[in-house]
Tab-separated table of C-alpha atoms in Angstrom:
chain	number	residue	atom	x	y	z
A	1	UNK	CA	-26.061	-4.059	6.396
A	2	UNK	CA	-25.981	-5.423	2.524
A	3	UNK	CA	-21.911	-4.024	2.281
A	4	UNK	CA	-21.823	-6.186	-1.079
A	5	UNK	CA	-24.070	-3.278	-2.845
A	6	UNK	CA	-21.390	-0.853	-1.380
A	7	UNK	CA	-18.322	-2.384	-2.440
A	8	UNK	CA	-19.847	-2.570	-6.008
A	9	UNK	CA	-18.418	0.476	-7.593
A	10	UNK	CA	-14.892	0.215	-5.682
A	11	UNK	CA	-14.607	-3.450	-6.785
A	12	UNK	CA	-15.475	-2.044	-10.586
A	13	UNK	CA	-13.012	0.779	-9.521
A	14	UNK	CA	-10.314	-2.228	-8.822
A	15	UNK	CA	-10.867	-4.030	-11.340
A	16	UNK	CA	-10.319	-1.063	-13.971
A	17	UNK	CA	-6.802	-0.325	-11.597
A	18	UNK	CA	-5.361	-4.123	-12.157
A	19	UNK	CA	-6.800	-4.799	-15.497
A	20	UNK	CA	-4.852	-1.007	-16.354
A	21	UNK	CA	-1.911	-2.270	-14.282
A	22	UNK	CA	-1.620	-6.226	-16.020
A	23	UNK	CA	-1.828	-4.198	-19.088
A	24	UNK	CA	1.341	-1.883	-18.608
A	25	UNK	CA	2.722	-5.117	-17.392
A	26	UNK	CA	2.241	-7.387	-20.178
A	27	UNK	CA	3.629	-4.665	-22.269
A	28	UNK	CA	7.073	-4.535	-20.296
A	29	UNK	CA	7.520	-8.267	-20.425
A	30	UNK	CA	6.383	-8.120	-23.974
A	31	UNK	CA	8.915	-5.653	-24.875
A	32	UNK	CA	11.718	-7.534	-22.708
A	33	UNK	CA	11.029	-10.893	-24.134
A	34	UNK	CA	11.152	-9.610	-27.645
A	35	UNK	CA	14.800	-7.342	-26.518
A	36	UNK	CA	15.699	-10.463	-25.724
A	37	UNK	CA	15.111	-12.722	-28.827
A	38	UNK	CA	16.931	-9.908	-30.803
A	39	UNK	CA	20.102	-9.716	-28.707
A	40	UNK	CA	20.095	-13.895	-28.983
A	41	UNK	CA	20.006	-13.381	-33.055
């Protein structure tokens, strides 16, 4: 049973979720860090 051919699309599916998720992430600790270096000014 070749369940590698299966998993393709929910791995692609995944991949879309965390790369959306690091995304909204990165943002946040973007944001934060840059709060940040204004409050220490």
């Amino acid at each position: 049973e070749p369940l590698e051919l299966e998993q393709v699309p929910i791995s692609a599916n995944v991949l879309l979720f965390v790369f959306q998720c690091l995304s909204q992430v990165w943002s946040c600790v973007f944001r934060s860090f840059f709060v940040s270096l204004h409050v220490v000014r």
